[in-house]
Short mmCIF file of C-alpha atoms in Angstrom, two decimals:
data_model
loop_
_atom_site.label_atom_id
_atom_site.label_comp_id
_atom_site.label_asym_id
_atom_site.label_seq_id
_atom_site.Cartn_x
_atom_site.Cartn_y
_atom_site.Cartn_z
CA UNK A 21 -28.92 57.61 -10.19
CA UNK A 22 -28.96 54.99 -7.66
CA UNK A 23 -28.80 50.83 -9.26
CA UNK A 24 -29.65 48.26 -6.91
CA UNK A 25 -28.06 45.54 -7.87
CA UNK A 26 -29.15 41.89 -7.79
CA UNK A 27 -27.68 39.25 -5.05
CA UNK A 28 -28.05 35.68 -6.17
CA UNK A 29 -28.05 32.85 -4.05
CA UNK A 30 -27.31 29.52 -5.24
CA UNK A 31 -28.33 26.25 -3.96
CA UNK A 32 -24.74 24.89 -3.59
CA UNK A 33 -22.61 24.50 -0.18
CA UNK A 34 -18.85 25.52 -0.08
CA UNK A 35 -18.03 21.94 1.71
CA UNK A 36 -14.55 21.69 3.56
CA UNK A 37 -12.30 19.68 2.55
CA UNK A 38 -11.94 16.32 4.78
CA UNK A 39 -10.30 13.15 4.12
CA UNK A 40 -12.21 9.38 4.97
CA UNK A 41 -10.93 7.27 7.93
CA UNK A 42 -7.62 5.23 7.02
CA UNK A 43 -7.20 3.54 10.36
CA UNK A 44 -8.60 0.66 9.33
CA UNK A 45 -4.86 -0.74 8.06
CA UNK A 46 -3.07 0.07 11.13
CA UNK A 47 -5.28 -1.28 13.96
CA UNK A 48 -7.54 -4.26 14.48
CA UNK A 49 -10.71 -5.54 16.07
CA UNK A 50 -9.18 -8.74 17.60
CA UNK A 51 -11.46 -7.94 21.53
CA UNK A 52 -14.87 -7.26 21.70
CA UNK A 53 -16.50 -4.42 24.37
CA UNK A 54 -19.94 -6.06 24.24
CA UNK A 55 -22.27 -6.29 27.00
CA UNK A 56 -18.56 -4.28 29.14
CA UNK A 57 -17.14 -1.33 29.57
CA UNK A 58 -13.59 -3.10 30.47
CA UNK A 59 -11.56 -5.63 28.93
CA UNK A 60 -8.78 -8.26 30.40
CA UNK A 61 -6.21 -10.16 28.49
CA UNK A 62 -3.81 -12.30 29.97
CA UNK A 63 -0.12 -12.25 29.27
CA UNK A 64 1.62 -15.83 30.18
CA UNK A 65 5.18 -16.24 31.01
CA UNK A 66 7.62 -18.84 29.67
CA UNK A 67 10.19 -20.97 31.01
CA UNK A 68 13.64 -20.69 30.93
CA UNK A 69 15.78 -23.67 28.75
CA UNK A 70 18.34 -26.02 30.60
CA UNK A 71 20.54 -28.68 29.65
CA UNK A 72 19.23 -31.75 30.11
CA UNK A 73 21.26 -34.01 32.62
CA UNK A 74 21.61 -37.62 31.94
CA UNK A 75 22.52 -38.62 36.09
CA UNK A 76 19.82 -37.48 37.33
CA UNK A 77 21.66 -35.40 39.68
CA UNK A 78 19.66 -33.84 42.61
CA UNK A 79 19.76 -30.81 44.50
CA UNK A 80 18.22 -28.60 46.76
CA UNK A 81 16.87 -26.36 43.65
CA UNK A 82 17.08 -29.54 41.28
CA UNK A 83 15.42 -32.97 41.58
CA UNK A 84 14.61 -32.99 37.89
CA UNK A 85 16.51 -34.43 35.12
CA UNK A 86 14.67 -31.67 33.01
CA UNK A 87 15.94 -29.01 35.32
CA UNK A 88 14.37 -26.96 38.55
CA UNK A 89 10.31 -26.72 37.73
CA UNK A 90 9.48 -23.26 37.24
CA UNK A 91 6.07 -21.20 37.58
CA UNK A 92 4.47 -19.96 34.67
CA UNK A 93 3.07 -16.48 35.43
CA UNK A 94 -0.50 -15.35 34.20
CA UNK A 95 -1.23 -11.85 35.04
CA UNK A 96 -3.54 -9.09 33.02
CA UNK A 97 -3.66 -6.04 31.25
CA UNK A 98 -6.75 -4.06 31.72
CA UNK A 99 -8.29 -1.53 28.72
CA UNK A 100 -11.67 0.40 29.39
CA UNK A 101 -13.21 2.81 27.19
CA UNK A 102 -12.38 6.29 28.42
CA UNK A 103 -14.13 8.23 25.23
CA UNK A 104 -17.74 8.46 25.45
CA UNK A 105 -18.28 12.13 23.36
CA UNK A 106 -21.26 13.45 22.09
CA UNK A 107 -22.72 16.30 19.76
CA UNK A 108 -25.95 17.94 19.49
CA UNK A 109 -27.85 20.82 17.07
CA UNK A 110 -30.94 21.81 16.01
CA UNK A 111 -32.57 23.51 12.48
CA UNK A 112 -35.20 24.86 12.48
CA UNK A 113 -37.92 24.67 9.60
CA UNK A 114 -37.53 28.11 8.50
CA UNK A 115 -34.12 27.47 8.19
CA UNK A 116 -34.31 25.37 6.05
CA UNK A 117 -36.81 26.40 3.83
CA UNK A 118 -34.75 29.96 3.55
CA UNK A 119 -31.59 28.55 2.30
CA UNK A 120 -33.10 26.68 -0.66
CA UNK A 121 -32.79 23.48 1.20
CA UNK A 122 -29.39 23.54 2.01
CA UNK A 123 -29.39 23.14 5.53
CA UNK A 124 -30.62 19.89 6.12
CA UNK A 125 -30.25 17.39 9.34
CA UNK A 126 -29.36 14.42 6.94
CA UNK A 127 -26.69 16.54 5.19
CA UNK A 128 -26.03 18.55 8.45
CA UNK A 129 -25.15 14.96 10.28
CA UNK A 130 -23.20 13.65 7.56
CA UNK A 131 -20.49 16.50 7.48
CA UNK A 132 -20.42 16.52 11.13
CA UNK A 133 -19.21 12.80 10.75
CA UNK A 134 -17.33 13.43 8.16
CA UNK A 135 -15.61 16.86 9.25
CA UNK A 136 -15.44 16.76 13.30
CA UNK A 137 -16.40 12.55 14.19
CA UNK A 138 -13.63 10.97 11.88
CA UNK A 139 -10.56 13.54 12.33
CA UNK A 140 -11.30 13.05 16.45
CA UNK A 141 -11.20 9.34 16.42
CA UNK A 142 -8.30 9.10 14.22
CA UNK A 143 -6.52 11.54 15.94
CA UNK A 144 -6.91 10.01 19.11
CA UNK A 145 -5.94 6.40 17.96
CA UNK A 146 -2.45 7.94 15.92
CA UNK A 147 -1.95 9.79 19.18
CA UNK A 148 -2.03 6.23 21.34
CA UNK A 149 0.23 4.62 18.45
CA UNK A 150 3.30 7.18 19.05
CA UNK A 151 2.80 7.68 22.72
CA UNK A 152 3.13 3.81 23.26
CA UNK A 153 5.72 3.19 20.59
CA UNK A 154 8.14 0.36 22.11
CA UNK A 155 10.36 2.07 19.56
CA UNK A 156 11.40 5.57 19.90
CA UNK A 157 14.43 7.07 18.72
CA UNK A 158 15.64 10.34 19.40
CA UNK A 159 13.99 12.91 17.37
CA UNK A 160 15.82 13.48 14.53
CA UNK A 161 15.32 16.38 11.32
CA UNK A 162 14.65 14.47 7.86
CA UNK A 163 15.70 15.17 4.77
CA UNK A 164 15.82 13.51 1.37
CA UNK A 165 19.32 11.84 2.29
CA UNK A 166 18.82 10.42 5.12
CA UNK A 167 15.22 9.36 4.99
CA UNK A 168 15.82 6.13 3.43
CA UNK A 169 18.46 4.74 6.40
CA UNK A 170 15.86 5.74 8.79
CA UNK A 171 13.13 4.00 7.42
CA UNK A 172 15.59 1.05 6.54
CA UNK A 173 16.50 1.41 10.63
CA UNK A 174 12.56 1.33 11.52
CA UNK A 175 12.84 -1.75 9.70
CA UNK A 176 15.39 -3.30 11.21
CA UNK A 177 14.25 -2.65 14.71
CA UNK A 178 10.92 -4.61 13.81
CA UNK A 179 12.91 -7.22 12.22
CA UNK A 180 14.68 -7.72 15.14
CA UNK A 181 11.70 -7.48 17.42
CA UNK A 182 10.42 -10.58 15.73
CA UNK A 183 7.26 -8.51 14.38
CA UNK A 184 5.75 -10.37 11.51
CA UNK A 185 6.85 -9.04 7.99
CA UNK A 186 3.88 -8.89 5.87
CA UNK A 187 1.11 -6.33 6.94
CA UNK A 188 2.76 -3.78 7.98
CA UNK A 189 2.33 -0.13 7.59
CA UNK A 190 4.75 2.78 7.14
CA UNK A 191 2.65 6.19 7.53
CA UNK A 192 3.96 9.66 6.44
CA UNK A 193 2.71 13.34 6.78
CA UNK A 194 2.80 15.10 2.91
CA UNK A 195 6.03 16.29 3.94
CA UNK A 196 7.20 13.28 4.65
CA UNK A 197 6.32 11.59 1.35
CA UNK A 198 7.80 14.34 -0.35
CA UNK A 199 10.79 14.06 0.93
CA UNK A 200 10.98 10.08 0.09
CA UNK A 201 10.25 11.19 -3.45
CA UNK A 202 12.98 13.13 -3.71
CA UNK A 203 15.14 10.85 -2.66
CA UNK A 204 17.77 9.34 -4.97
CA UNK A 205 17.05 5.90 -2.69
CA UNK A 206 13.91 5.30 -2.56
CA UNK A 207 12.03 3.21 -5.54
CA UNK A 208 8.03 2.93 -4.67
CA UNK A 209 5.94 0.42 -5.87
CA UNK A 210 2.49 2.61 -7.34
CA UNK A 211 0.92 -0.30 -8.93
CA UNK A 212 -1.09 -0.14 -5.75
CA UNK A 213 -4.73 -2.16 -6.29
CA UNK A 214 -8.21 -0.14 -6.25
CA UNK A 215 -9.41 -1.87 -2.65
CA UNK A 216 -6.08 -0.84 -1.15
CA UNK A 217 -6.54 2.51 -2.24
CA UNK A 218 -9.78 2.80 -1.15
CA UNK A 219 -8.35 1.96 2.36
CA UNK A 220 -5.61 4.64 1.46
CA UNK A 221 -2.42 3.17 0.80
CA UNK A 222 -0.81 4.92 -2.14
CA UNK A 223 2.33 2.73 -2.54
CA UNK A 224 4.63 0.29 -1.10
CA UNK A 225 7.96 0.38 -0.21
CA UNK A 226 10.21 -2.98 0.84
CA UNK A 227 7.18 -4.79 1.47
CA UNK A 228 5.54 -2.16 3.66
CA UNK A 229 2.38 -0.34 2.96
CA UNK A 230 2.61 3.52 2.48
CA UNK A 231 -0.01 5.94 3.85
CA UNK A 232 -0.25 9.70 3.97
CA UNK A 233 -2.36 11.24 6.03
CA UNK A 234 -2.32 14.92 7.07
CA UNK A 235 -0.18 16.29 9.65
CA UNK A 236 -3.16 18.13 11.06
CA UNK A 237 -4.71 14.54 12.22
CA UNK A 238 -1.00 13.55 13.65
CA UNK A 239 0.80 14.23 16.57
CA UNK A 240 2.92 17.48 16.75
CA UNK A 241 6.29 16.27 15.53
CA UNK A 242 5.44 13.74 13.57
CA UNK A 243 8.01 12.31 11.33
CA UNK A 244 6.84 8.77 9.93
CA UNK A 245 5.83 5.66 11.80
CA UNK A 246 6.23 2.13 10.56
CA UNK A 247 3.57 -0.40 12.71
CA UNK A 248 2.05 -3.30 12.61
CA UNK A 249 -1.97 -3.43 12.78
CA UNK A 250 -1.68 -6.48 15.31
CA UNK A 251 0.01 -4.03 18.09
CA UNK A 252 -3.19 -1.79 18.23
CA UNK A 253 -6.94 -2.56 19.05
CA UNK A 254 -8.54 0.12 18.34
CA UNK A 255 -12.50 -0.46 19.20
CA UNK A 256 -15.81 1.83 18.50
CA UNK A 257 -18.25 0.13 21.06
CA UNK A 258 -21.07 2.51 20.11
CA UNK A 259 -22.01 4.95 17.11
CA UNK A 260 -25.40 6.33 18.27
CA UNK A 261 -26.82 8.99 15.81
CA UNK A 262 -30.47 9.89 15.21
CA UNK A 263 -32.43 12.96 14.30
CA UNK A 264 -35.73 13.68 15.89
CA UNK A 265 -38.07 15.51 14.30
CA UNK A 266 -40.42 18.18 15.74
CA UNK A 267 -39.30 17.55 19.30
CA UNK A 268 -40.69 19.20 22.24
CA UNK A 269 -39.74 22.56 22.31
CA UNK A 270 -38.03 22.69 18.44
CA UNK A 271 -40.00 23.30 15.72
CA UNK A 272 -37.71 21.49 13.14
CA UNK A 273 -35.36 18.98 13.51
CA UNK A 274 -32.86 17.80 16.49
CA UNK A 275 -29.65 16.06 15.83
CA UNK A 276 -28.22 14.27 18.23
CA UNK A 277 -24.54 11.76 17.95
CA UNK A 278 -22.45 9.63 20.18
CA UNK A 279 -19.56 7.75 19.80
CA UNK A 280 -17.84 5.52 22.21
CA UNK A 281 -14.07 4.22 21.50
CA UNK A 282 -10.66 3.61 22.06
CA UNK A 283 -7.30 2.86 21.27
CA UNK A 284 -5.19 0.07 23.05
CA UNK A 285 -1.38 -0.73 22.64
CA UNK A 286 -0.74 -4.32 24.00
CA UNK A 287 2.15 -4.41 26.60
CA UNK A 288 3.22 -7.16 24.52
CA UNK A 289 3.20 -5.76 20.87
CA UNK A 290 4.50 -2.49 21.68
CA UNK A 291 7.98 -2.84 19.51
CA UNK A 292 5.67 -3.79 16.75
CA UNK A 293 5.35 0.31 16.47
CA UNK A 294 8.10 2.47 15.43
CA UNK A 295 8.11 6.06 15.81
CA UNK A 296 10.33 8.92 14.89
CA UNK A 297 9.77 12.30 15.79
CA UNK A 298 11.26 15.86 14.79
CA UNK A 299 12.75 17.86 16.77
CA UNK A 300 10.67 20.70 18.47
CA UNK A 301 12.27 23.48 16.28
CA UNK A 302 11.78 21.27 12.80
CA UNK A 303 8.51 20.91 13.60
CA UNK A 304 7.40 24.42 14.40
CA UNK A 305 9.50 25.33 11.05
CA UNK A 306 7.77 23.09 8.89
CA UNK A 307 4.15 24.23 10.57
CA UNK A 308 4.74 27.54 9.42
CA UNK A 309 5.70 26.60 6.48
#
């Protein structure tokens, strides 16, 4: 005897997981793009000190009781938008109405946002952040001993740069974190408040902010990186999405996105970034693990 047996469908979609933008902490929006496609800043020199002298004495390279009168220099750094990326689809009525509704352009665009838009644009901006470091120490394996002292040296290295204390922002991969809670060194602060977790910190350490964000959205490598948000401007000069309905040549609906940004280290806030890396062979280890 031959049963054929029911297949149900149900109006519910498997949704990937995808974590929300956390940027927002480590960069800022100090220059705006409007109305251009390049920004220039100027970076001004300084003059040198000398010891006053009392005579007056003159010289060929000296008439000044101040000392010789320098030149300030004023030259600029450029930045221009080099991502202008786009997306389109289309679904088609039927589509729609045979999957009980579930594929939808509204929902459709939202987890495109959510699951391609926001891991690119992050990834990018992280990817300027460690490539422009102004500190970079030789990759190094971490483990719960030694975490601590390198953190404490990422630290120091700001401290000595002269980077402001309060703001910044140590992030870690999930490995990372882990290993910084197994150390016997390392007391967190958790008492975080709701609007900083909202922006994703999930503790503090020494004064810094702690974020974890997937390896996935990090460079290859990626051990932990301790910045402040004043080093990076990272701007998005356009967000452009729309769907069109019943277009020529669809019947249904077309969705259509684009997104213009950047990321910008400033020549002059680059030791206001600290990044350590693994070594190749750490890395590859801990990505199959």
């Amino acid at each position: 005897m031959a049963i054929n047996l029911v297949t149900k469908f149900l109006p519910y979609v498997d949704e990937q997981f995808s974590t929300e933008s956390k940027k927002s902490l480590l960069t800022n929006q100090d220059f705006t793009w409007t109305g251009a496609h390049t920004v220039k800043v100027y970076k001004i020199s300084t003059s040198d000190m000398n010891d006053y002298d009392r005579n007056g004495a003159k010289s060929a390279t000296q008439w000044s009781r101040y000392g010789a009168v320098a030149d300030l220099d004023a030259t600029t750094e450029e930045f221009t938008l080099t991502k202008d990326r786009s997306f389109t689809f289309a679904i088609d009525k039927l589509d729609t109405d045979e999957t009980a509704q579930q594929l939808q352009a509204a929902s459709a665009l939202a987890r495109q946002n959510r699951e391609v838009v926001i891991p690119e644009v992050d990834s990018y901006t992280y990817g300027v952040m460690c490539s422009k470091a102004g500190h970079k120490p030789d990759a190094k394996a971490l483990t719960a001993t030694n975490i601590y002292a390198e953190i404490l040296a990422a630290s120091e290295a700001l401290d000595n740069a002269e980077v402001p204390e309060t703001g910044r922002v140590l992030v870690v991969t999930p490995a990372t974190y882990a290993l910084m809670k197994k150390s016997k060194d390392i007391v967190m602060e958790t008492d975080v408040g709701n609007d900083m977790r909202l922006r994703g910190v999930i503790a503090t350490l020494d004064g810094a902010a702690v974020m974890k964000i997937p390896a996935v959205r990090l460079p290859a490598g990626f051990g932990f990186m301790l910045a402040h948000p004043v080093a990076t401007v990272a701007p998005v000069k356009l967000e452009d999405f729309r769907i069109h309905q019943d277009p020529p040549g669809i019947s249904g609906s077309l969705v259509e996105g684009r997104i213009c940004y950047g990321a910008f280290v400033l020549d002059n806030k680059t030791k206001a970034i600290y990044y350590q890396a693994l070594p190749a062979v750490a890395s590859k280890t801990a990505s199959k693990g």
